[in-house]
Short mmCIF file of C-alpha atoms and ligand atoms in Angstrom, two decimals:
data_model
loop_
_atom_site.label_atom_id
_atom_site.label_comp_id
_atom_site.label_asym_id
_atom_site.label_seq_id
_atom_site.Cartn_x
_atom_site.Cartn_y
_atom_site.Cartn_z
CA MET G 14 0.00 0.00 0.00
CA SER G 15 1.29 3.49 -0.86
CA SER G 16 2.11 5.88 1.97
CA SER G 17 -0.72 8.25 0.96
CA GLY G 18 -3.11 5.30 1.08
CA ARG G 19 -1.86 4.44 4.55
CA LYS G 20 -2.69 7.97 5.73
CA LEU G 21 -6.08 7.94 4.06
CA ILE G 22 -7.56 5.13 6.13
CA PRO G 23 -7.14 6.75 9.59
CA ALA G 24 -8.34 10.06 8.09
CA LEU G 25 -11.51 8.40 6.79
CA ALA G 26 -12.05 6.61 10.08
CA LEU G 27 -11.69 9.88 11.97
CA ALA G 28 -14.13 11.65 9.65
CA PHE G 29 -16.61 8.81 10.13
CA VAL G 30 -16.40 8.98 13.92
CA ALA G 31 -16.65 12.78 13.86
CA ALA G 32 -19.73 12.64 11.64
CA PHE G 33 -21.34 10.22 14.07
CA ALA G 34 -20.41 12.15 17.18
CA THR G 35 -21.73 15.48 15.91
CA GLY G 36 -24.70 14.15 13.99
CA CYS G 37 -26.38 11.93 16.52
CA ALA G 38 -27.36 14.29 19.33
CA ALA G 39 -31.04 13.48 19.87
CA GLU G 40 -32.04 17.07 20.67
CA ASN G 41 -31.08 18.14 17.14
CA TYR G 42 -33.57 15.67 15.74
CA PRO G 43 -37.04 16.08 17.25
CA GLN G 44 -38.31 13.21 15.10
CA SER G 45 -35.65 10.71 16.11
CA ILE G 46 -36.61 7.08 16.65
CA PHE G 47 -33.58 6.80 18.97
CA ASP G 48 -35.20 8.85 21.74
CA PRO G 49 -38.29 6.77 22.53
CA VAL G 50 -40.81 7.93 25.15
CA THR G 51 -43.37 5.11 25.11
CA ASP G 52 -43.28 1.41 25.97
CA LEU G 53 -44.02 0.68 22.30
CA ALA G 54 -41.18 2.82 20.98
CA VAL G 55 -38.78 1.43 23.59
CA ARG G 56 -39.62 -2.14 22.59
CA VAL G 57 -39.13 -1.40 18.90
CA ASN G 58 -35.92 0.50 19.59
CA ASP G 59 -34.57 -2.36 21.73
CA LEU G 60 -35.34 -4.81 18.96
CA PHE G 61 -33.52 -2.62 16.47
CA ALA G 62 -30.52 -2.22 18.79
CA GLY G 63 -30.38 -5.97 19.44
CA VAL G 64 -30.47 -6.87 15.75
CA PHE G 65 -27.99 -4.10 14.99
CA TRP G 66 -25.33 -5.33 17.45
CA TRP G 67 -25.72 -8.99 16.42
CA THR G 68 -25.32 -7.81 12.84
CA MET G 69 -22.15 -5.94 13.83
CA LEU G 70 -20.81 -9.14 15.39
CA VAL G 71 -21.51 -11.10 12.20
CA LEU G 72 -19.87 -8.33 10.19
CA ALA G 73 -16.78 -8.42 12.39
CA VAL G 74 -16.49 -12.21 12.16
CA VAL G 75 -16.89 -12.17 8.37
CA TRP G 76 -14.39 -9.36 7.85
CA ILE G 77 -11.78 -10.78 10.18
CA GLY G 78 -12.16 -14.16 8.50
CA LEU G 79 -11.98 -12.54 5.07
CA VAL G 80 -8.81 -10.58 5.86
CA PHE G 81 -7.23 -13.65 7.46
CA ILE G 82 -7.99 -15.84 4.44
CA LEU G 83 -6.85 -13.20 1.93
CA ILE G 84 -3.47 -12.97 3.65
CA ARG G 85 -2.97 -16.56 4.76
CA TYR G 86 -4.00 -18.15 1.46
CA ARG G 87 -2.76 -15.53 -0.98
CA ASP G 88 -1.18 -16.72 -4.22
CA ARG G 89 2.43 -17.71 -3.75
CA PRO G 90 4.85 -19.65 -5.93
CA GLY G 91 4.03 -23.31 -5.62
CA ALA G 92 0.80 -22.75 -3.62
CA GLN G 93 -1.91 -25.38 -4.16
CA PRO G 94 -5.63 -24.87 -3.34
CA ARG G 95 -6.85 -27.09 -0.53
CA LYS G 96 -9.88 -29.08 -1.61
CA ILE G 97 -12.67 -29.30 1.00
CA TYR G 98 -15.46 -30.61 -1.25
CA GLY G 99 -17.67 -32.97 0.75
CA SER G 100 -16.41 -31.78 4.15
CA ASN G 101 -19.16 -32.55 6.66
CA ILE G 102 -17.85 -30.02 9.15
CA ALA G 103 -17.94 -27.20 6.58
CA GLU G 104 -21.46 -28.20 5.45
CA ILE G 105 -22.76 -28.25 9.00
CA LEU G 106 -21.11 -24.93 9.95
CA TRP G 107 -22.41 -22.96 7.01
CA THR G 108 -25.92 -24.33 7.38
CA LEU G 109 -26.12 -24.00 11.13
CA GLY G 110 -24.54 -20.52 11.30
CA PRO G 111 -27.06 -18.69 9.08
CA ALA G 112 -29.94 -20.69 10.62
CA LEU G 113 -28.96 -19.53 14.11
CA ILE G 114 -28.64 -15.93 12.89
CA VAL G 115 -32.12 -16.02 11.32
CA ILE G 116 -33.64 -17.55 14.47
CA SER G 117 -31.95 -14.98 16.70
CA ILE G 118 -33.59 -12.21 14.66
CA LEU G 119 -36.94 -13.97 14.13
CA VAL G 120 -37.77 -14.75 17.76
CA PRO G 121 -37.46 -11.23 19.22
CA THR G 122 -39.09 -9.75 16.10
CA VAL G 123 -42.20 -11.93 16.37
CA ARG G 124 -42.41 -11.31 20.13
CA THR G 125 -42.27 -7.55 19.53
CA ILE G 126 -44.93 -7.73 16.81
CA PHE G 127 -47.26 -9.55 19.18
CA TYR G 128 -46.49 -7.06 21.94
CA THR G 129 -47.54 -4.13 19.72
CA TYR G 130 -50.99 -5.70 19.28
CA GLU G 131 -51.63 -6.41 22.96
CA ARG G 132 -54.53 -4.22 24.03
CA PRO G 133 -53.75 -2.63 27.38
CA GLU G 134 -56.25 -2.41 30.23
CA ASN G 135 -58.67 0.52 30.04
CA PRO G 136 -56.93 2.63 27.40
CA LEU G 137 -57.84 6.22 26.60
CA LEU G 138 -59.38 6.06 23.12
CA VAL G 139 -58.28 8.65 20.57
CA GLU G 140 -59.40 8.53 16.97
CA ALA G 141 -56.79 9.90 14.61
CA VAL G 142 -58.48 10.69 11.32
CA GLY G 143 -56.31 11.65 8.38
CA HIS G 144 -57.62 14.33 6.01
CA GLN G 145 -56.01 15.91 2.98
CA TRP G 146 -53.92 17.51 4.60
CA TRP G 147 -54.43 17.70 8.32
CA TRP G 148 -55.14 15.49 11.31
CA GLU G 149 -58.37 15.29 13.23
CA PHE G 150 -58.15 13.94 16.79
CA ARG G 151 -61.38 12.83 18.45
CA TYR G 152 -61.77 11.70 22.03
CA PRO G 153 -65.19 10.01 21.82
CA GLU G 154 -65.31 9.15 25.53
CA LEU G 155 -64.48 12.72 26.52
CA GLY G 156 -66.58 14.53 23.89
CA VAL G 157 -63.63 16.52 22.60
CA THR G 158 -62.38 17.04 19.03
CA THR G 159 -59.27 18.89 18.00
CA ALA G 160 -56.90 19.12 15.07
CA ASN G 161 -53.20 18.67 14.36
CA GLN G 162 -52.24 18.83 18.03
CA MET G 163 -53.04 15.73 20.06
CA HIS G 164 -53.04 16.04 23.83
CA LEU G 165 -52.33 12.92 25.89
CA PRO G 166 -51.88 12.20 29.59
CA VAL G 167 -48.61 10.51 30.59
CA ASP G 168 -48.62 7.12 32.35
CA ARG G 169 -52.00 6.10 30.95
CA PRO G 170 -52.32 3.56 28.14
CA VAL G 171 -53.68 5.04 24.93
CA GLU G 172 -55.45 3.41 22.03
CA VAL G 173 -55.04 5.47 18.87
CA ARG G 174 -57.60 4.27 16.35
CA LEU G 175 -56.46 5.15 12.85
CA SER G 176 -58.77 6.03 10.01
CA SER G 177 -59.03 8.42 7.09
CA ALA G 178 -61.67 10.70 5.60
CA ASP G 179 -60.32 10.37 2.08
CA VAL G 180 -57.14 8.60 0.91
CA ILE G 181 -54.59 6.45 2.74
CA HIS G 182 -52.51 8.38 5.25
CA ASN G 183 -49.96 7.15 7.75
CA PHE G 184 -49.68 8.17 11.38
CA TRP G 185 -46.09 8.57 12.47
CA VAL G 186 -44.79 10.22 15.62
CA PRO G 187 -41.33 8.62 15.77
CA GLN G 188 -40.74 9.05 19.50
CA LEU G 189 -44.09 7.38 20.27
CA GLY G 190 -43.68 4.36 18.01
CA GLY G 191 -43.66 3.08 14.49
CA LYS G 192 -45.70 4.14 11.51
CA ARG G 193 -49.11 2.70 10.94
CA TYR G 194 -51.59 3.21 8.11
CA ASN G 195 -54.81 5.22 8.26
CA TYR G 196 -57.25 3.53 5.92
CA PRO G 197 -60.30 5.34 4.56
CA LYS G 198 -63.05 4.10 6.83
CA PRO G 199 -65.36 6.20 8.98
CA ALA G 200 -64.21 6.48 12.56
CA MET G 201 -66.28 4.29 14.82
CA ALA G 202 -69.01 5.67 17.04
CA PRO G 203 -68.42 5.31 20.78
CA GLY G 204 -69.69 2.01 22.13
CA GLU G 205 -69.48 0.21 18.82
CA ALA G 206 -67.92 -3.23 18.73
CA GLU G 207 -64.16 -3.53 18.83
CA GLY G 208 -62.71 -2.06 15.71
CA LYS G 209 -61.43 -5.07 13.87
CA ASN G 210 -61.35 -3.02 10.69
CA TYR G 211 -59.16 -0.31 12.16
CA ASN G 212 -55.48 -0.11 12.56
CA VAL G 213 -54.63 0.77 16.12
CA LEU G 214 -51.58 1.83 18.06
CA TYR G 215 -51.30 1.02 21.76
CA PHE G 216 -48.77 2.83 23.89
CA THR G 217 -48.21 4.64 27.17
CA VAL G 218 -46.23 7.87 27.12
CA ASP G 219 -43.76 7.99 30.02
CA THR G 220 -42.28 11.49 29.66
CA PRO G 221 -44.20 14.77 29.43
CA GLY G 222 -43.18 16.77 26.40
CA GLU G 223 -44.00 17.74 22.85
CA TYR G 224 -43.40 15.24 20.11
CA LEU G 225 -43.54 16.02 16.42
CA GLY G 226 -44.94 13.71 13.81
CA GLN G 227 -46.12 13.70 10.26
CA CYS G 228 -48.03 11.77 7.66
CA ALA G 229 -45.72 9.07 6.33
CA GLU G 230 -47.59 7.96 3.22
CA PHE G 231 -47.76 10.03 0.07
CA CYS G 232 -51.35 11.29 0.01
CA GLY G 233 -51.41 14.11 -2.52
CA THR G 234 -50.03 17.55 -3.22
CA SER G 235 -49.51 18.75 0.35
CA HIS G 236 -48.52 15.43 1.89
CA ALA G 237 -45.32 17.03 3.18
CA ILE G 238 -47.39 19.66 5.03
CA MET G 239 -49.44 17.16 7.03
CA ARG G 240 -47.64 17.41 10.32
CA MET G 241 -48.81 17.02 13.88
CA LYS G 242 -47.68 17.55 17.40
CA VAL G 243 -48.41 15.36 20.40
CA VAL G 244 -48.48 17.19 23.72
CA ALA G 245 -47.99 14.70 26.55
CA GLN G 246 -49.05 16.20 29.87
CA GLU G 247 -49.33 15.30 33.53
CA PRO G 248 -52.84 13.90 34.14
CA GLU G 249 -54.04 17.06 35.94
CA GLU G 250 -52.90 19.26 33.06
CA PHE G 251 -54.55 16.94 30.57
CA ASP G 252 -57.81 17.06 32.55
CA ALA G 253 -57.63 20.85 32.59
CA TRP G 254 -57.17 20.86 28.82
CA VAL G 255 -60.20 18.57 28.37
CA ALA G 256 -62.28 20.78 30.66
CA ALA G 257 -61.27 23.89 28.69
CA MET G 258 -62.09 22.21 25.38
CA LYS G 259 -65.56 21.28 26.67
CA ASP G 260 -66.28 24.64 28.28
CA THR G 261 -69.27 25.90 26.31
CA SER G 262 -69.02 29.34 27.90
CA ARG G 263 -65.82 30.12 25.97
CA GLY G 264 -66.78 30.13 22.28
CA LEU G 265 -69.06 33.17 22.23
CA PRO G 266 -67.45 36.53 22.91
CA ALA G 267 -69.04 38.76 25.54
CA GLY G 268 -71.97 40.67 24.09
CA VAL G 269 -73.07 37.97 21.64
CA PRO G 270 -76.38 36.53 22.77
CA ALA G 271 -76.62 32.75 22.94
CA GLY G 272 -79.45 31.07 21.05
CA PRO G 273 -80.72 32.26 17.64
CA GLY G 274 -79.02 35.64 18.10
CA ALA G 275 -75.68 33.91 17.87
CA VAL G 276 -76.49 32.64 14.39
CA GLN G 277 -78.08 35.78 12.98
CA PRO G 278 -76.47 38.74 14.70
CA VAL G 279 -78.77 41.75 14.83
CA ALA G 280 -77.30 44.05 12.23
CA GLN G 281 -78.24 47.38 13.79
CA THR G 282 -76.67 46.86 17.19
CA GLU G 283 -73.04 47.91 17.55
CA PRO G 284 -70.88 44.88 18.39
CA ALA G 285 -69.78 44.94 22.00
CA SER G 286 -66.12 44.29 21.23
CA LEU G 287 -63.67 43.56 18.45
CA GLU G 288 -64.02 39.85 19.25
CA ALA G 289 -67.82 40.09 19.04
CA GLU G 290 -67.49 41.84 15.70
CA GLY G 291 -65.07 39.12 14.56
CA TYR G 292 -67.51 36.45 15.62
CA GLN G 293 -70.14 38.07 13.42
CA VAL G 294 -67.69 38.10 10.51
CA PHE G 295 -67.05 34.40 11.17
CA MET G 296 -70.76 33.58 10.94
CA ARG G 297 -71.43 35.93 8.01
CA ALA G 298 -68.53 34.65 5.88
CA GLY G 299 -69.77 31.07 6.20
CA CYS G 300 -66.84 29.70 8.21
CA ALA G 301 -69.27 27.64 10.28
CA ALA G 302 -70.07 25.50 7.22
CA CYS G 303 -66.72 23.76 7.62
CA HIS G 304 -65.51 24.56 11.14
CA ALA G 305 -66.86 23.86 14.60
CA ILE G 306 -66.27 25.88 17.76
CA THR G 307 -67.57 24.53 21.06
CA GLY G 308 -70.09 26.88 22.65
CA THR G 309 -71.22 28.39 19.34
CA PRO G 310 -73.67 27.23 16.65
CA ALA G 311 -70.66 26.52 14.40
CA MET G 312 -70.65 22.74 13.91
CA GLY G 313 -69.00 22.16 10.52
CA VAL G 314 -66.98 18.96 10.21
CA LEU G 315 -65.20 19.34 6.86
CA GLY G 316 -62.37 21.43 8.26
CA PRO G 317 -60.45 21.42 11.53
CA ASN G 318 -62.36 22.03 14.75
CA LEU G 319 -61.23 25.47 15.91
CA THR G 320 -61.95 25.13 19.63
CA GLY G 321 -58.84 26.20 21.53
CA LEU G 322 -57.21 27.38 18.31
CA ALA G 323 -55.00 30.01 19.97
CA SER G 324 -53.10 27.38 21.95
CA ARG G 325 -52.01 25.37 18.91
CA TRP G 326 -48.45 25.48 17.67
CA SER G 327 -49.08 26.01 13.98
CA ILE G 328 -51.42 27.01 11.21
CA GLY G 329 -52.10 24.62 8.33
CA ALA G 330 -50.82 21.40 10.01
CA GLY G 331 -47.26 22.55 10.57
CA LEU G 332 -47.17 25.00 7.64
CA MET G 333 -46.33 28.12 9.65
CA ALA G 334 -46.22 29.60 13.12
CA ASN G 335 -49.54 30.35 14.77
CA THR G 336 -49.51 34.14 14.72
CA PRO G 337 -52.28 36.66 13.92
CA GLU G 338 -50.38 37.92 10.84
CA ASN G 339 -50.04 34.40 9.45
CA MET G 340 -53.68 33.67 10.29
CA ALA G 341 -54.83 36.66 8.23
CA ARG G 342 -52.68 35.51 5.29
CA TRP G 343 -54.04 31.98 5.67
CA ILE G 344 -57.69 33.09 5.67
CA ARG G 345 -57.16 35.33 2.64
CA ASN G 346 -55.57 32.65 0.48
CA ALA G 347 -54.88 29.28 2.08
CA PRO G 348 -54.34 27.35 -1.18
CA GLY G 349 -51.80 30.00 -2.18
CA LEU G 350 -49.75 29.04 0.88
CA LYS G 351 -50.44 25.32 0.95
CA PRO G 352 -50.92 23.70 -2.46
CA ASP G 353 -54.46 22.40 -3.06
CA ALA G 354 -55.59 23.10 0.50
CA LYS G 355 -59.37 22.66 0.63
CA MET G 356 -59.80 25.83 2.71
CA LEU G 357 -61.68 28.50 0.75
CA THR G 358 -60.17 31.88 -0.08
CA PHE G 359 -61.57 35.12 1.34
CA PRO G 360 -60.02 37.88 -0.76
CA ASN G 361 -62.95 40.25 -0.22
CA LEU G 362 -62.89 40.64 3.53
CA SER G 363 -61.98 44.23 4.41
CA ASP G 364 -58.94 44.84 6.58
CA ALA G 365 -61.23 45.85 9.44
CA GLU G 366 -63.24 42.63 9.08
CA MET G 367 -60.04 40.57 8.98
CA ASP G 368 -58.66 42.29 12.09
CA ALA G 369 -61.88 41.54 13.94
CA LEU G 370 -62.03 37.93 12.72
CA VAL G 371 -58.45 37.26 13.74
CA ALA G 372 -59.06 38.90 17.13
CA TYR G 373 -62.01 36.57 17.65
CA LEU G 374 -60.06 33.46 16.62
CA TYR G 375 -57.24 34.31 19.04
CA SER G 376 -59.72 34.70 21.86
CA LEU G 377 -60.29 30.91 21.54
CA GLU G 378 -57.72 29.69 24.01
CU1 CUA I 15 -51.45 12.29 4.54
CU2 CUA I 15 -49.38 11.98 3.47
#
């Protein structure tokens, strides 16, 4: 080997180690499968690690053997190949070796697969419904629906029932566990028989935190902008979130009468506040045809439920930060920001109407 070649190998090895050392810090990768926070993700990660290190052992044995044979049995003057045709020992070794390797991978793999389908005791049911291109999260036992940001209590088993309103999507929050498909079937009503036609994920989150995920199956133009966040909270915080989401006194701004007056605001009366004015814009512009807000007559189901909108992390399923400026841009021309988004455009709202509408939406905490 030339002297430059001799220097190259340690240099490459160093570069390799450096790339690993700097590239693998979990906090730089919020969607890393190597930082699991559920029993499911831990099991899958352990399986991966086990197979990986056994594979490394096989690799080492093969390479050491290869190097040894290349040197020991290299071509030399007068060298004769040794014939081992018909050697029983060789036949047994190279049949038994691979068989043992396959079994050592098969057994833990099958055990893990079975584990992922074991329904835990008394899970919290969440229906995750994929839409082009956003996520709907329903809690049928709690009477709560939200979008793109799933709240979960820690230390309680969860059953995430996966379905889709249109095409095939794929639910993937790497720190919570592996991908699983959302097939286009209507989400099951509460109390219906066990969902044999639904893909499910069972897991228990063990660490409070925020975990990012995304749709992992190509589902159309804005597939890449179909993200989600899971907010895992202490049980008391989760209960407080549920209570806030169900609080029917929060949707209507002060000064808007409940009952029929909420649907058809009396035109002559001056709105009591900017929020009340914005609420009237919301009803007038037809937003309620697609969106629901708890505590108001708005009960549309085609678009995301807007209850608690102000506390979400993004607009447009991870498209952009949840700020009033971005919200105004989104309402004006959503498909211009997110290709083929089903949200309608509202180019004709006046600036004053938009200000009021956005003020109302951000009062929904
Ligand atoms: Cu939904 Cu990709």
